[in-house]
């Protein structure tokens, strides 16, 4: 599995938690720094961001990918639309949560959300 990390760095503990939850070995972590200029349109910045993701068209469609979304909701929404277009389905995403009573604040992997399954369930509710 390849982890596309569009957020804060993932620790060794995070990667172990992910492998346990996913029941898959992580082959690679691709860290993509996300920093958009609020004074500029976001779509061209998304295009630039995607050039930093070193996957081929075939890899987008065939490799098992897990995504750690950026924190800003609008960028995350744009990115999900882009990923769906490249992959043909919604990718699974990580949800991190703060560990209570830690100073400085530390995070753990809370769950892996299968967005495609959520989409398929929602279609049945139409």
PDB file of N, CA, C and O in Angstrom, residues 8-87:
ATOM      1  N   UNK A   8       0.432  16.643   8.091  1.00  0.00           N
ATOM      2  CA  UNK A   8       1.610  16.616   8.947  1.00  0.00           C
ATOM      3  C   UNK A   8       2.340  15.284   8.818  1.00  0.00           C
ATOM      4  O   UNK A   8       1.729  14.272   8.462  1.00  0.00           O
ATOM      5  N   UNK A   9       3.623  15.262   9.130  1.00  0.00           N
ATOM      6  CA  UNK A   9       4.378  14.015   9.016  1.00  0.00           C
ATOM      7  C   UNK A   9       3.768  12.899   9.865  1.00  0.00           C
ATOM      8  O   UNK A   9       3.249  13.130  10.950  1.00  0.00           O
ATOM      9  N   UNK A  10       3.841  11.685   9.336  1.00  0.00           N
ATOM     10  CA  UNK A  10       3.376  10.507  10.060  1.00  0.00           C
ATOM     11  C   UNK A  10       4.565   9.872  10.769  1.00  0.00           C
ATOM     12  O   UNK A  10       5.645   9.748  10.187  1.00  0.00           O
ATOM     13  N   UNK A  11       4.361   9.464  12.005  1.00  0.00           N
ATOM     14  CA  UNK A  11       5.430   8.856  12.800  1.00  0.00           C
ATOM     15  C   UNK A  11       5.495   7.349  12.535  1.00  0.00           C
ATOM     16  O   UNK A  11       4.587   6.763  11.923  1.00  0.00           O
ATOM     17  N   UNK A  12       6.533   6.735  13.046  1.00  0.00           N
ATOM     18  CA  UNK A  12       6.654   5.275  12.953  1.00  0.00           C
ATOM     19  C   UNK A  12       5.474   4.598  13.643  1.00  0.00           C
ATOM     20  O   UNK A  12       4.952   3.588  13.149  1.00  0.00           O
ATOM     21  N   UNK A  13       5.026   5.146  14.779  1.00  0.00           N
ATOM     22  CA  UNK A  13       3.848   4.595  15.465  1.00  0.00           C
ATOM     23  C   UNK A  13       2.608   4.689  14.585  1.00  0.00           C
ATOM     24  O   UNK A  13       1.813   3.755  14.527  1.00  0.00           O
ATOM     25  N   UNK A  14       2.425   5.813  13.904  1.00  0.00           N
ATOM     26  CA  UNK A  14       1.284   5.961  12.997  1.00  0.00           C
ATOM     27  C   UNK A  14       1.314   4.883  11.916  1.00  0.00           C
ATOM     28  O   UNK A  14       0.295   4.258  11.617  1.00  0.00           O
ATOM     29  N   UNK A  15       2.492   4.682  11.334  1.00  0.00           N
ATOM     30  CA  UNK A  15       2.611   3.711  10.244  1.00  0.00           C
ATOM     31  C   UNK A  15       2.314   2.297  10.733  1.00  0.00           C
ATOM     32  O   UNK A  15       1.647   1.519  10.036  1.00  0.00           O
ATOM     33  N   UNK A  16       2.756   1.975  11.936  1.00  0.00           N
ATOM     34  CA  UNK A  16       2.446   0.671  12.524  1.00  0.00           C
ATOM     35  C   UNK A  16       0.943   0.528  12.741  1.00  0.00           C
ATOM     36  O   UNK A  16       0.351  -0.511  12.433  1.00  0.00           O
ATOM     37  N   UNK A  17       0.308   1.570  13.266  1.00  0.00           N
ATOM     38  CA  UNK A  17      -1.139   1.549  13.477  1.00  0.00           C
ATOM     39  C   UNK A  17      -1.880   1.363  12.150  1.00  0.00           C
ATOM     40  O   UNK A  17      -2.845   0.602  12.069  1.00  0.00           O
ATOM     41  N   UNK A  18      -1.428   2.045  11.108  1.00  0.00           N
ATOM     42  CA  UNK A  18      -2.055   1.947   9.795  1.00  0.00           C
ATOM     43  C   UNK A  18      -1.939   0.523   9.258  1.00  0.00           C
ATOM     44  O   UNK A  18      -2.927  -0.053   8.774  1.00  0.00           O
ATOM     45  N   UNK A  19      -0.749  -0.050   9.335  1.00  0.00           N
ATOM     46  CA  UNK A  19      -0.559  -1.415   8.840  1.00  0.00           C
ATOM     47  C   UNK A  19      -1.451  -2.409   9.584  1.00  0.00           C
ATOM     48  O   UNK A  19      -2.023  -3.315   8.973  1.00  0.00           O
ATOM     49  N   UNK A  20      -1.600  -2.215  10.886  1.00  0.00           N
ATOM     50  CA  UNK A  20      -2.460  -3.093  11.675  1.00  0.00           C
ATOM     51  C   UNK A  20      -3.914  -2.937  11.255  1.00  0.00           C
ATOM     52  O   UNK A  20      -4.613  -3.928  11.012  1.00  0.00           O
ATOM     53  N   UNK A  21      -4.392  -1.706  11.151  1.00  0.00           N
ATOM     54  CA  UNK A  21      -5.792  -1.454  10.777  1.00  0.00           C
ATOM     55  C   UNK A  21      -6.106  -1.910   9.356  1.00  0.00           C
ATOM     56  O   UNK A  21      -7.186  -2.428   9.088  1.00  0.00           O
ATOM     57  N   UNK A  22      -5.184  -1.685   8.442  1.00  0.00           N
ATOM     58  CA  UNK A  22      -5.414  -2.007   7.036  1.00  0.00           C
ATOM     59  C   UNK A  22      -5.100  -3.464   6.725  1.00  0.00           C
ATOM     60  O   UNK A  22      -5.478  -3.956   5.656  1.00  0.00           O
ATOM     61  N   UNK A  23      -4.386  -4.128   7.629  1.00  0.00           N
ATOM     62  CA  UNK A  23      -3.926  -5.509   7.395  1.00  0.00           C
ATOM     63  C   UNK A  23      -3.125  -5.591   6.088  1.00  0.00           C
ATOM     64  O   UNK A  23      -3.254  -6.531   5.319  1.00  0.00           O
ATOM     65  N   UNK A  24      -2.338  -4.548   5.863  1.00  0.00           N
ATOM     66  CA  UNK A  24      -1.469  -4.478   4.689  1.00  0.00           C
ATOM     67  C   UNK A  24      -0.158  -3.820   5.061  1.00  0.00           C
ATOM     68  O   UNK A  24      -0.127  -2.955   5.929  1.00  0.00           O
ATOM     69  N   UNK A  25       0.883  -4.199   4.379  1.00  0.00           N
ATOM     70  CA  UNK A  25       2.192  -3.597   4.562  1.00  0.00           C
ATOM     71  C   UNK A  25       2.253  -2.287   3.766  1.00  0.00           C
ATOM     72  O   UNK A  25       1.757  -2.206   2.648  1.00  0.00           O
ATOM     73  N   UNK A  26       2.839  -1.272   4.366  1.00  0.00           N
ATOM     74  CA  UNK A  26       3.066  -0.002   3.662  1.00  0.00           C
ATOM     75  C   UNK A  26       4.340  -0.133   2.843  1.00  0.00           C
ATOM     76  O   UNK A  26       5.417  -0.368   3.387  1.00  0.00           O
ATOM     77  N   UNK A  27       4.202   0.008   1.528  1.00  0.00           N
ATOM     78  CA  UNK A  27       5.357  -0.050   0.628  1.00  0.00           C
ATOM     79  C   UNK A  27       6.102   1.275   0.592  1.00  0.00           C
ATOM     80  O   UNK A  27       7.318   1.313   0.484  1.00  0.00           O
ATOM     81  N   UNK A  28       5.312   2.362   0.664  1.00  0.00           N
ATOM     82  CA  UNK A  28       5.900   3.689   0.456  1.00  0.00           C
ATOM     83  C   UNK A  28       4.998   4.744   1.081  1.00  0.00           C
ATOM     84  O   UNK A  28       3.777   4.606   1.066  1.00  0.00           O
ATOM     85  N   UNK A  29       5.620   5.781   1.618  1.00  0.00           N
ATOM     86  CA  UNK A  29       4.904   6.969   2.067  1.00  0.00           C
ATOM     87  C   UNK A  29       5.392   8.123   1.200  1.00  0.00           C
ATOM     88  O   UNK A  29       6.589   8.378   1.117  1.00  0.00           O
ATOM     89  N   UNK A  30       4.443   8.774   0.543  1.00  0.00           N
ATOM     90  CA  UNK A  30       4.775   9.932  -0.281  1.00  0.00           C
ATOM     91  C   UNK A  30       4.247  11.164   0.447  1.00  0.00           C
ATOM     92  O   UNK A  30       3.042  11.332   0.604  1.00  0.00           O
ATOM     93  N   UNK A  31       5.163  11.994   0.923  1.00  0.00           N
ATOM     94  CA  UNK A  31       4.799  13.226   1.621  1.00  0.00           C
ATOM     95  C   UNK A  31       4.713  14.358   0.606  1.00  0.00           C
ATOM     96  O   UNK A  31       5.675  14.617  -0.119  1.00  0.00           O
ATOM     97  N   UNK A  32       3.554  15.005   0.560  1.00  0.00           N
ATOM     98  CA  UNK A  32       3.335  16.115  -0.354  1.00  0.00           C
ATOM     99  C   UNK A  32       2.962  17.334   0.475  1.00  0.00           C
ATOM    100  O   UNK A  32       1.916  17.351   1.118  1.00  0.00           O
ATOM    101  N   UNK A  33       3.837  18.324   0.487  1.00  0.00           N
ATOM    102  CA  UNK A  33       3.592  19.538   1.257  1.00  0.00           C
ATOM    103  C   UNK A  33       2.475  20.347   0.607  1.00  0.00           C
ATOM    104  O   UNK A  33       2.507  20.629  -0.588  1.00  0.00           O
ATOM    105  N   UNK A  34       1.480  20.715   1.407  1.00  0.00           N
ATOM    106  CA  UNK A  34       0.334  21.477   0.917  1.00  0.00           C
ATOM    107  C   UNK A  34       0.372  22.873   1.538  1.00  0.00           C
ATOM    108  O   UNK A  34       0.272  23.024   2.747  1.00  0.00           O
ATOM    109  N   UNK A  35       0.537  23.872   0.693  1.00  0.00           N
ATOM    110  CA  UNK A  35       0.525  25.263   1.145  1.00  0.00           C
ATOM    111  C   UNK A  35      -0.092  26.094   0.039  1.00  0.00           C
ATOM    112  O   UNK A  35       0.559  26.391  -0.958  1.00  0.00           O
ATOM    113  N   UNK A  36      -1.365  26.429   0.185  1.00  0.00           N
ATOM    114  CA  UNK A  36      -2.059  27.210  -0.826  1.00  0.00           C
ATOM    115  C   UNK A  36      -2.060  28.679  -0.425  1.00  0.00           C
ATOM    116  O   UNK A  36      -2.110  29.010   0.749  1.00  0.00           O
ATOM    117  N   UNK A  37      -2.016  29.552  -1.430  1.00  0.00           N
ATOM    118  CA  UNK A  37      -2.096  30.987  -1.237  1.00  0.00           C
ATOM    119  C   UNK A  37      -3.570  31.389  -1.276  1.00  0.00           C
ATOM    120  O   UNK A  37      -4.237  31.238  -2.311  1.00  0.00           O
ATOM    121  N   UNK A  38      -4.099  31.873  -0.160  1.00  0.00           N
ATOM    122  CA  UNK A  38      -5.506  32.254  -0.073  1.00  0.00           C
ATOM    123  C   UNK A  38      -5.886  33.396  -1.004  1.00  0.00           C
ATOM    124  O   UNK A  38      -7.072  33.620  -1.262  1.00  0.00           O
ATOM    125  N   UNK A  39      -4.916  34.136  -1.507  1.00  0.00           N
ATOM    126  CA  UNK A  39      -5.189  35.264  -2.403  1.00  0.00           C
ATOM    127  C   UNK A  39      -5.269  34.835  -3.866  1.00  0.00           C
ATOM    128  O   UNK A  39      -5.566  35.662  -4.727  1.00  0.00           O
ATOM    129  N   UNK A  40      -4.986  33.574  -4.134  1.00  0.00           N
ATOM    130  CA  UNK A  40      -4.996  33.060  -5.503  1.00  0.00           C
ATOM    131  C   UNK A  40      -6.068  31.990  -5.650  1.00  0.00           C
ATOM    132  O   UNK A  40      -6.432  31.335  -4.669  1.00  0.00           O
ATOM    133  N   UNK A  41      -6.578  31.758  -6.874  1.00  0.00           N
ATOM    134  CA  UNK A  41      -7.541  30.677  -7.092  1.00  0.00           C
ATOM    135  C   UNK A  41      -6.936  29.327  -6.704  1.00  0.00           C
ATOM    136  O   UNK A  41      -5.748  29.073  -6.925  1.00  0.00           O
ATOM    137  N   UNK A  42      -7.763  28.468  -6.119  1.00  0.00           N
ATOM    138  CA  UNK A  42      -7.255  27.192  -5.604  1.00  0.00           C
ATOM    139  C   UNK A  42      -7.061  26.126  -6.688  1.00  0.00           C
ATOM    140  O   UNK A  42      -6.180  25.291  -6.565  1.00  0.00           O
ATOM    141  N   UNK A  43      -7.902  26.135  -7.732  1.00  0.00           N
ATOM    142  CA  UNK A  43      -7.791  25.052  -8.710  1.00  0.00           C
ATOM    143  C   UNK A  43      -6.423  25.011  -9.400  1.00  0.00           C
ATOM    144  O   UNK A  43      -5.834  23.929  -9.519  1.00  0.00           O
ATOM    145  N   UNK A  44      -5.865  26.137  -9.849  1.00  0.00           N
ATOM    146  CA  UNK A  44      -4.514  26.069 -10.430  1.00  0.00           C
ATOM    147  C   UNK A  44      -3.468  25.596  -9.408  1.00  0.00           C
ATOM    148  O   UNK A  44      -2.510  24.898  -9.760  1.00  0.00           O
ATOM    149  N   UNK A  45      -3.659  25.948  -8.141  1.00  0.00           N
ATOM    150  CA  UNK A  45      -2.724  25.497  -7.107  1.00  0.00           C
ATOM    151  C   UNK A  45      -2.845  23.989  -6.897  1.00  0.00           C
ATOM    152  O   UNK A  45      -1.848  23.312  -6.617  1.00  0.00           O
ATOM    153  N   UNK A  46      -4.061  23.458  -7.049  1.00  0.00           N
ATOM    154  CA  UNK A  46      -4.250  22.009  -6.971  1.00  0.00           C
ATOM    155  C   UNK A  46      -3.506  21.328  -8.110  1.00  0.00           C
ATOM    156  O   UNK A  46      -2.844  20.309  -7.900  1.00  0.00           O
ATOM    157  N   UNK A  47      -3.590  21.891  -9.307  1.00  0.00           N
ATOM    158  CA  UNK A  47      -2.872  21.325 -10.468  1.00  0.00           C
ATOM    159  C   UNK A  47      -1.366  21.256 -10.176  1.00  0.00           C
ATOM    160  O   UNK A  47      -0.715  20.267 -10.443  1.00  0.00           O
ATOM    161  N   UNK A  48      -0.831  22.338  -9.617  1.00  0.00           N
ATOM    162  CA  UNK A  48       0.589  22.379  -9.260  1.00  0.00           C
ATOM    163  C   UNK A  48       0.905  21.321  -8.200  1.00  0.00           C
ATOM    164  O   UNK A  48       1.919  20.630  -8.270  1.00  0.00           O
ATOM    165  N   UNK A  49       0.032  21.196  -7.209  1.00  0.00           N
ATOM    166  CA  UNK A  49       0.226  20.203  -6.154  1.00  0.00           C
ATOM    167  C   UNK A  49       0.297  18.795  -6.740  1.00  0.00           C
ATOM    168  O   UNK A  49       1.144  17.986  -6.342  1.00  0.00           O
ATOM    169  N   UNK A  50      -0.564  18.501  -7.695  1.00  0.00           N
ATOM    170  CA  UNK A  50      -0.607  17.156  -8.251  1.00  0.00           C
ATOM    171  C   UNK A  50       0.644  16.813  -9.046  1.00  0.00           C
ATOM    172  O   UNK A  50       0.986  15.642  -9.187  1.00  0.00           O
ATOM    173  N   UNK A  51       1.360  17.824  -9.529  1.00  0.00           N
ATOM    174  CA  UNK A  51       2.613  17.542 -10.238  1.00  0.00           C
ATOM    175  C   UNK A  51       3.677  17.009  -9.281  1.00  0.00           C
ATOM    176  O   UNK A  51       4.654  16.410  -9.718  1.00  0.00           O
ATOM    177  N   UNK A  52       3.478  17.222  -7.981  1.00  0.00           N
ATOM    178  CA  UNK A  52       4.435  16.751  -6.972  1.00  0.00           C
ATOM    179  C   UNK A  52       4.157  15.316  -6.536  1.00  0.00           C
ATOM    180  O   UNK A  52       4.873  14.776  -5.708  1.00  0.00           O
ATOM    181  N   UNK A  53       3.106  14.724  -7.079  1.00  0.00           N
ATOM    182  CA  UNK A  53       2.734  13.362  -6.728  1.00  0.00           C
ATOM    183  C   UNK A  53       3.239  12.436  -7.827  1.00  0.00           C
ATOM    184  O   UNK A  53       2.683  12.415  -8.922  1.00  0.00           O
ATOM    185  N   UNK A  54       4.300  11.671  -7.540  1.00  0.00           N
ATOM    186  CA  UNK A  54       4.997  10.926  -8.592  1.00  0.00           C
ATOM    187  C   UNK A  54       4.356   9.576  -8.937  1.00  0.00           C
ATOM    188  O   UNK A  54       5.002   8.533  -8.873  1.00  0.00           O
ATOM    189  N   UNK A  55       3.082   9.599  -9.321  1.00  0.00           N
ATOM    190  CA  UNK A  55       2.418   8.357  -9.723  1.00  0.00           C
ATOM    191  C   UNK A  55       2.016   8.451 -11.191  1.00  0.00           C
ATOM    192  O   UNK A  55       1.600   9.507 -11.659  1.00  0.00           O
ATOM    193  N   UNK A  56       2.115   7.326 -11.877  1.00  0.00           N
ATOM    194  CA  UNK A  56       1.691   7.280 -13.277  1.00  0.00           C
ATOM    195  C   UNK A  56       0.181   7.069 -13.338  1.00  0.00           C
ATOM    196  O   UNK A  56      -0.453   6.712 -12.340  1.00  0.00           O
ATOM    197  N   UNK A  57      -0.380   7.251 -14.515  1.00  0.00           N
ATOM    198  CA  UNK A  57      -1.807   7.022 -14.716  1.00  0.00           C
ATOM    199  C   UNK A  57      -2.181   5.601 -14.317  1.00  0.00           C
ATOM    200  O   UNK A  57      -3.192   5.369 -13.648  1.00  0.00           O
ATOM    201  N   UNK A  58      -1.358   4.655 -14.672  1.00  0.00           N
ATOM    202  CA  UNK A  58      -1.608   3.254 -14.323  1.00  0.00           C
ATOM    203  C   UNK A  58      -1.550   3.031 -12.809  1.00  0.00           C
ATOM    204  O   UNK A  58      -2.393   2.322 -12.243  1.00  0.00           O
ATOM    205  N   UNK A  59      -0.575   3.638 -12.148  1.00  0.00           N
ATOM    206  CA  UNK A  59      -0.449   3.486 -10.691  1.00  0.00           C
ATOM    207  C   UNK A  59      -1.644   4.078  -9.959  1.00  0.00           C
ATOM    208  O   UNK A  59      -2.107   3.502  -8.970  1.00  0.00           O
ATOM    209  N   UNK A  60      -2.166   5.214 -10.436  1.00  0.00           N
ATOM    210  CA  UNK A  60      -3.346   5.807  -9.804  1.00  0.00           C
ATOM    211  C   UNK A  60      -4.506   4.819  -9.804  1.00  0.00           C
ATOM    212  O   UNK A  60      -5.302   4.773  -8.878  1.00  0.00           O
ATOM    213  N   UNK A  61      -4.593   4.040 -10.861  1.00  0.00           N
ATOM    214  CA  UNK A  61      -5.734   3.141 -11.031  1.00  0.00           C
ATOM    215  C   UNK A  61      -5.523   1.736 -10.487  1.00  0.00           C
ATOM    216  O   UNK A  61      -6.493   0.999 -10.306  1.00  0.00           O
ATOM    217  N   UNK A  62      -4.268   1.353 -10.219  1.00  0.00           N
ATOM    218  CA  UNK A  62      -4.021  -0.042  -9.850  1.00  0.00           C
ATOM    219  C   UNK A  62      -3.372  -0.236  -8.478  1.00  0.00           C
ATOM    220  O   UNK A  62      -3.509  -1.304  -7.892  1.00  0.00           O
ATOM    221  N   UNK A  63      -2.655   0.741  -7.986  1.00  0.00           N
ATOM    222  CA  UNK A  63      -1.965   0.591  -6.701  1.00  0.00           C
ATOM    223  C   UNK A  63      -2.937   0.801  -5.540  1.00  0.00           C
ATOM    224  O   UNK A  63      -3.825   1.657  -5.623  1.00  0.00           O
ATOM    225  N   UNK A  64      -2.771   0.053  -4.454  1.00  0.00           N
ATOM    226  CA  UNK A  64      -3.586   0.326  -3.266  1.00  0.00           C
ATOM    227  C   UNK A  64      -3.093   1.609  -2.589  1.00  0.00           C
ATOM    228  O   UNK A  64      -1.950   1.684  -2.147  1.00  0.00           O
ATOM    229  N   UNK A  65      -3.952   2.627  -2.566  1.00  0.00           N
ATOM    230  CA  UNK A  65      -3.585   3.939  -2.034  1.00  0.00           C
ATOM    231  C   UNK A  65      -4.415   4.267  -0.801  1.00  0.00           C
ATOM    232  O   UNK A  65      -5.601   3.954  -0.741  1.00  0.00           O
ATOM    233  N   UNK A  66      -3.779   4.908   0.160  1.00  0.00           N
ATOM    234  CA  UNK A  66      -4.432   5.411   1.364  1.00  0.00           C
ATOM    235  C   UNK A  66      -4.025   6.877   1.487  1.00  0.00           C
ATOM    236  O   UNK A  66      -2.846   7.208   1.317  1.00  0.00           O
ATOM    237  N   UNK A  67      -4.986   7.755   1.780  1.00  0.00           N
ATOM    238  CA  UNK A  67      -4.727   9.189   1.743  1.00  0.00           C
ATOM    239  C   UNK A  67      -4.875   9.809   3.129  1.00  0.00           C
ATOM    240  O   UNK A  67      -5.848   9.554   3.834  1.00  0.00           O
ATOM    241  N   UNK A  68      -3.891  10.631   3.501  1.00  0.00           N
ATOM    242  CA  UNK A  68      -4.003  11.492   4.669  1.00  0.00           C
ATOM    243  C   UNK A  68      -4.262  12.894   4.121  1.00  0.00           C
ATOM    244  O   UNK A  68      -3.376  13.527   3.555  1.00  0.00           O
ATOM    245  N   UNK A  69      -5.527  13.322   4.254  1.00  0.00           N
ATOM    246  CA  UNK A  69      -5.968  14.575   3.642  1.00  0.00           C
ATOM    247  C   UNK A  69      -5.362  15.805   4.317  1.00  0.00           C
ATOM    248  O   UNK A  69      -5.061  15.771   5.511  1.00  0.00           O
ATOM    249  N   UNK A  70      -5.265  16.919   3.564  1.00  0.00           N
ATOM    250  CA  UNK A  70      -4.862  18.181   4.187  1.00  0.00           C
ATOM    251  C   UNK A  70      -5.948  18.652   5.151  1.00  0.00           C
ATOM    252  O   UNK A  70      -7.114  18.267   5.029  1.00  0.00           O
ATOM    253  N   UNK A  71      -5.565  19.476   6.095  1.00  0.00           N
ATOM    254  CA  UNK A  71      -6.497  19.920   7.138  1.00  0.00           C
ATOM    255  C   UNK A  71      -7.547  20.903   6.650  1.00  0.00           C
ATOM    256  O   UNK A  71      -8.673  20.891   7.140  1.00  0.00           O
ATOM    257  N   UNK A  72      -7.217  21.765   5.711  1.00  0.00           N
ATOM    258  CA  UNK A  72      -8.172  22.769   5.253  1.00  0.00           C
ATOM    259  C   UNK A  72      -9.254  22.098   4.418  1.00  0.00           C
ATOM    260  O   UNK A  72      -8.971  21.451   3.404  1.00  0.00           O
ATOM    261  N   UNK A  73     -10.506  22.254   4.833  1.00  0.00           N
ATOM    262  CA  UNK A  73     -11.612  21.507   4.229  1.00  0.00           C
ATOM    263  C   UNK A  73     -11.782  21.750   2.733  1.00  0.00           C
ATOM    264  O   UNK A  73     -12.071  20.821   1.982  1.00  0.00           O
ATOM    265  N   UNK A  74     -11.625  22.963   2.270  1.00  0.00           N
ATOM    266  CA  UNK A  74     -11.830  23.258   0.849  1.00  0.00           C
ATOM    267  C   UNK A  74     -10.750  22.576   0.004  1.00  0.00           C
ATOM    268  O   UNK A  74     -11.043  22.019  -1.057  1.00  0.00           O
ATOM    269  N   UNK A  75      -9.532  22.597   0.479  1.00  0.00           N
ATOM    270  CA  UNK A  75      -8.455  21.920  -0.250  1.00  0.00           C
ATOM    271  C   UNK A  75      -8.703  20.417  -0.240  1.00  0.00           C
ATOM    272  O   UNK A  75      -8.517  19.739  -1.256  1.00  0.00           O
ATOM    273  N   UNK A  76      -9.136  19.870   0.891  1.00  0.00           N
ATOM    274  CA  UNK A  76      -9.437  18.441   0.977  1.00  0.00           C
ATOM    275  C   UNK A  76     -10.538  18.060  -0.008  1.00  0.00           C
ATOM    276  O   UNK A  76     -10.461  17.032  -0.684  1.00  0.00           O
ATOM    277  N   UNK A  77     -11.581  18.898  -0.122  1.00  0.00           N
ATOM    278  CA  UNK A  77     -12.675  18.619  -1.052  1.00  0.00           C
ATOM    279  C   UNK A  77     -12.180  18.627  -2.498  1.00  0.00           C
ATOM    280  O   UNK A  77     -12.508  17.733  -3.287  1.00  0.00           O
ATOM    281  N   UNK A  78     -11.393  19.633  -2.852  1.00  0.00           N
ATOM    282  CA  UNK A  78     -10.812  19.699  -4.199  1.00  0.00           C
ATOM    283  C   UNK A  78      -9.945  18.483  -4.478  1.00  0.00           C
ATOM    284  O   UNK A  78     -10.016  17.878  -5.557  1.00  0.00           O
ATOM    285  N   UNK A  79      -9.126  18.124  -3.504  1.00  0.00           N
ATOM    286  CA  UNK A  79      -8.227  16.987  -3.668  1.00  0.00           C
ATOM    287  C   UNK A  79      -9.012  15.695  -3.863  1.00  0.00           C
ATOM    288  O   UNK A  79      -8.662  14.870  -4.712  1.00  0.00           O
ATOM    289  N   UNK A  80     -10.089  15.503  -3.100  1.00  0.00           N
ATOM    290  CA  UNK A  80     -10.901  14.292  -3.259  1.00  0.00           C
ATOM    291  C   UNK A  80     -11.512  14.209  -4.656  1.00  0.00           C
ATOM    292  O   UNK A  80     -11.561  13.142  -5.263  1.00  0.00           O
ATOM    293  N   UNK A  81     -11.978  15.339  -5.177  1.00  0.00           N
ATOM    294  CA  UNK A  81     -12.523  15.350  -6.539  1.00  0.00           C
ATOM    295  C   UNK A  81     -11.442  14.963  -7.543  1.00  0.00           C
ATOM    296  O   UNK A  81     -11.679  14.164  -8.459  1.00  0.00           O
ATOM    297  N   UNK A  82     -10.266  15.514  -7.375  1.00  0.00           N
ATOM    298  CA  UNK A  82      -9.133  15.202  -8.262  1.00  0.00           C
ATOM    299  C   UNK A  82      -8.760  13.723  -8.171  1.00  0.00           C
ATOM    300  O   UNK A  82      -8.566  13.053  -9.190  1.00  0.00           O
ATOM    301  N   UNK A  83      -8.664  13.211  -6.946  1.00  0.00           N
ATOM    302  CA  UNK A  83      -8.287  11.803  -6.756  1.00  0.00           C
ATOM    303  C   UNK A  83      -9.329  10.863  -7.359  1.00  0.00           C
ATOM    304  O   UNK A  83      -8.984   9.864  -7.993  1.00  0.00           O
ATOM    305  N   UNK A  84     -10.599  11.182  -7.175  1.00  0.00           N
ATOM    306  CA  UNK A  84     -11.660  10.356  -7.759  1.00  0.00           C
ATOM    307  C   UNK A  84     -11.512  10.317  -9.280  1.00  0.00           C
ATOM    308  O   UNK A  84     -11.651   9.258  -9.900  1.00  0.00           O
ATOM    309  N   UNK A  85     -11.226  11.468  -9.875  1.00  0.00           N
ATOM    310  CA  UNK A  85     -11.033  11.519 -11.318  1.00  0.00           C
ATOM    311  C   UNK A  85      -9.857  10.679 -11.781  1.00  0.00           C
ATOM    312  O   UNK A  85      -9.927  10.001 -12.811  1.00  0.00           O
ATOM    313  N   UNK A  86      -8.783  10.682 -11.037  1.00  0.00           N
ATOM    314  CA  UNK A  86      -7.593   9.920 -11.419  1.00  0.00           C
ATOM    315  C   UNK A  86      -7.740   8.432 -11.124  1.00  0.00           C
ATOM    316  O   UNK A  86      -7.236   7.600 -11.867  1.00  0.00           O
ATOM    317  N   UNK A  87      -8.412   8.105 -10.012  1.00  0.00           N
ATOM    318  CA  UNK A  87      -8.482   6.719  -9.553  1.00  0.00           C
ATOM    319  C   UNK A  87      -9.736   5.992 -10.040  1.00  0.00           C
ATOM    320  O   UNK A  87      -9.733   4.769 -10.145  1.00  0.00           O
TER     321      UNK A  87
END
